[in-house]
Coordinates of C-alpha atoms in Angstrom, one line a residue:
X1020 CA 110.1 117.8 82.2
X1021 CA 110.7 121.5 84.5
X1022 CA 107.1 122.7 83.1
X1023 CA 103.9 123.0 85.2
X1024 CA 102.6 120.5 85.9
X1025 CA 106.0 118.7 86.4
X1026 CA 107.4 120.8 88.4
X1027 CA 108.9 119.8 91.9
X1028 CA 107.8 121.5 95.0
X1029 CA 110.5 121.8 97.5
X1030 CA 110.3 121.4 101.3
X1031 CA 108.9 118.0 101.5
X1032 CA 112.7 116.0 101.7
X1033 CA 111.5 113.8 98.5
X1034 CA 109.7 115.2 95.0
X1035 CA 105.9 116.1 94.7
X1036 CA 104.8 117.8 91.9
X1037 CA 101.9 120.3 91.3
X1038 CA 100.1 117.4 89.0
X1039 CA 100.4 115.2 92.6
X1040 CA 99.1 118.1 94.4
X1041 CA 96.3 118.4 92.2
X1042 CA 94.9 114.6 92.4
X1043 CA 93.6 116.2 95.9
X1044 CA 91.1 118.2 94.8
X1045 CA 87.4 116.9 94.5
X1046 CA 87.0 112.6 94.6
X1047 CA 90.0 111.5 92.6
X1048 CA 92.3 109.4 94.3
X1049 CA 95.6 109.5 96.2
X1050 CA 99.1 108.7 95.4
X1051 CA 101.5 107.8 97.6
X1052 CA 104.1 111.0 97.0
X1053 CA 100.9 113.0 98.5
X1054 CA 100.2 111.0 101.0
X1055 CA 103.8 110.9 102.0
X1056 CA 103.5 115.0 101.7
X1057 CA 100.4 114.5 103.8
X1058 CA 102.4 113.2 106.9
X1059 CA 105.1 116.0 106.3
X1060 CA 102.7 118.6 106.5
X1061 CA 101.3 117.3 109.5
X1062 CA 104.8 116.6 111.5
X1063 CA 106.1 120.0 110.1
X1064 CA 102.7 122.1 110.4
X1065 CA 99.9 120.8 112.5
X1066 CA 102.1 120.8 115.8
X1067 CA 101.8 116.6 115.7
X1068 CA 103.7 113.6 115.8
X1069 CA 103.4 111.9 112.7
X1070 CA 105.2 108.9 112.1
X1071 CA 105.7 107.3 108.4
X1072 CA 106.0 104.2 108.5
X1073 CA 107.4 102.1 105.1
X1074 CA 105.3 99.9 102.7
X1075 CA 104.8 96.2 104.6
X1076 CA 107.2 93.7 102.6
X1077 CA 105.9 92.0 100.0
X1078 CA 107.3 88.2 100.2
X1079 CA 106.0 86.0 98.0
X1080 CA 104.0 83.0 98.3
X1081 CA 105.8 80.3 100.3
X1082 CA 105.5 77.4 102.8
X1083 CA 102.0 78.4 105.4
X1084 CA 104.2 77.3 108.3
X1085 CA 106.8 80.0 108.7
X1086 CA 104.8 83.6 108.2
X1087 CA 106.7 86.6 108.0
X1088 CA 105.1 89.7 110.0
X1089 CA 103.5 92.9 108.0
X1090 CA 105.2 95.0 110.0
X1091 CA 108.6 94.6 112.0
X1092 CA 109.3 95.5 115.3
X1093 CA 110.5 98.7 115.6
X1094 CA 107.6 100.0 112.9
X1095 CA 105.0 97.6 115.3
X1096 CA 106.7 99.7 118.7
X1097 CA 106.4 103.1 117.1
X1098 CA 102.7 102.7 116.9
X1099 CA 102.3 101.5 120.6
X1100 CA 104.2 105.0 121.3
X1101 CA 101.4 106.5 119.1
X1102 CA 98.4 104.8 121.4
X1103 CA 100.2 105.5 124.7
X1104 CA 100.4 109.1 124.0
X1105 CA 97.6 110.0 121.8
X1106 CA 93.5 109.3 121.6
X1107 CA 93.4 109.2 118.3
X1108 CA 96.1 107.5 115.7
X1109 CA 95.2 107.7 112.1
X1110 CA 97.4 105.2 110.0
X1111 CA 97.2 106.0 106.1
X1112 CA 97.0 102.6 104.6
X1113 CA 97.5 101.6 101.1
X1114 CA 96.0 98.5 99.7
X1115 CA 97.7 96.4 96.9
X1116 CA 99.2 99.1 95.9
X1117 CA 96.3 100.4 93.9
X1118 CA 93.8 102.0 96.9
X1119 CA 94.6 104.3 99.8
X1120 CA 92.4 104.1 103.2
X1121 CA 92.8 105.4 106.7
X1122 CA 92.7 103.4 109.8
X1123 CA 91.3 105.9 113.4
X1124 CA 92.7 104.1 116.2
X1125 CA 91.2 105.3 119.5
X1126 CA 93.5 104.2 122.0
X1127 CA 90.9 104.9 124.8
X1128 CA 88.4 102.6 123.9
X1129 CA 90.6 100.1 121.4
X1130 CA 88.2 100.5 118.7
X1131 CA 89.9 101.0 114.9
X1132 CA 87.3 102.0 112.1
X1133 CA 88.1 102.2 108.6
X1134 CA 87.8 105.2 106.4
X1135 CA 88.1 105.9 102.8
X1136 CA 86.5 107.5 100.0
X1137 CA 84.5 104.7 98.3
X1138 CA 81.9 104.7 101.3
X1139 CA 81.2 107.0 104.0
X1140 CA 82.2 104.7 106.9
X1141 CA 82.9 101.4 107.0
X1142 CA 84.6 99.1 110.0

């Protein structure tokens, strides 16, 4: 469908739509296209370095005695860049799949608290 609200917004390297846009206003929740549009905007407009980093892998259940990590390497390095540069790193988290949060990492004093919209504060 080309019709309002379907319509693809270019600029952001993938396809948001107006309807994604619009899941911003007021308490509903975010997707992941606008949080992905989130971190564009900030890169392209907000004169900061935002890096995206890709779902964590979802492996099923096996063995306990070999765990796979979250995150790999590379992904786990580009966040120590983050710290070492930056006070403040916020990391847009999704959860299952079904909830988005945001993890403030001050890098001065190591403390991470968790935000999202269910509660004012929590962590």
């Amino acid at each position: 469908m080309k019709t309002r609200p379907n319509l693809v917004i270019p600029g952001f390297g993938f396809n948001i739509t107006i309807a994604d846009l619009f899941c911003i206003r007021g308490l509903p929740w975010l997707n992941d296209a606008t949080m992905g549009a989130f971190c564009v905007f900030l890169i392209t407009y907000k004169n900061n370095s935002t890096v995206t980093i890709p779902p964590a892998k979802k492996t099923p259940p096996k063995k306990p005695a070999k765990a796979e990590p979250v995150l790999v390497e590379q992904e786990l390095q580009q966040v120590r860049n983050g710290l070492a540069s930056r006070q403040f790193v916020l990391m847009p988290i999704n959860l299952s799949g079904a909830h988005w949060v945001c993890l403030v990492v001050n890098g001065r004093s190591k403390k991470i608290k968790l935000q999202h919209g269910l509660e004012d504060n929590c962590g």
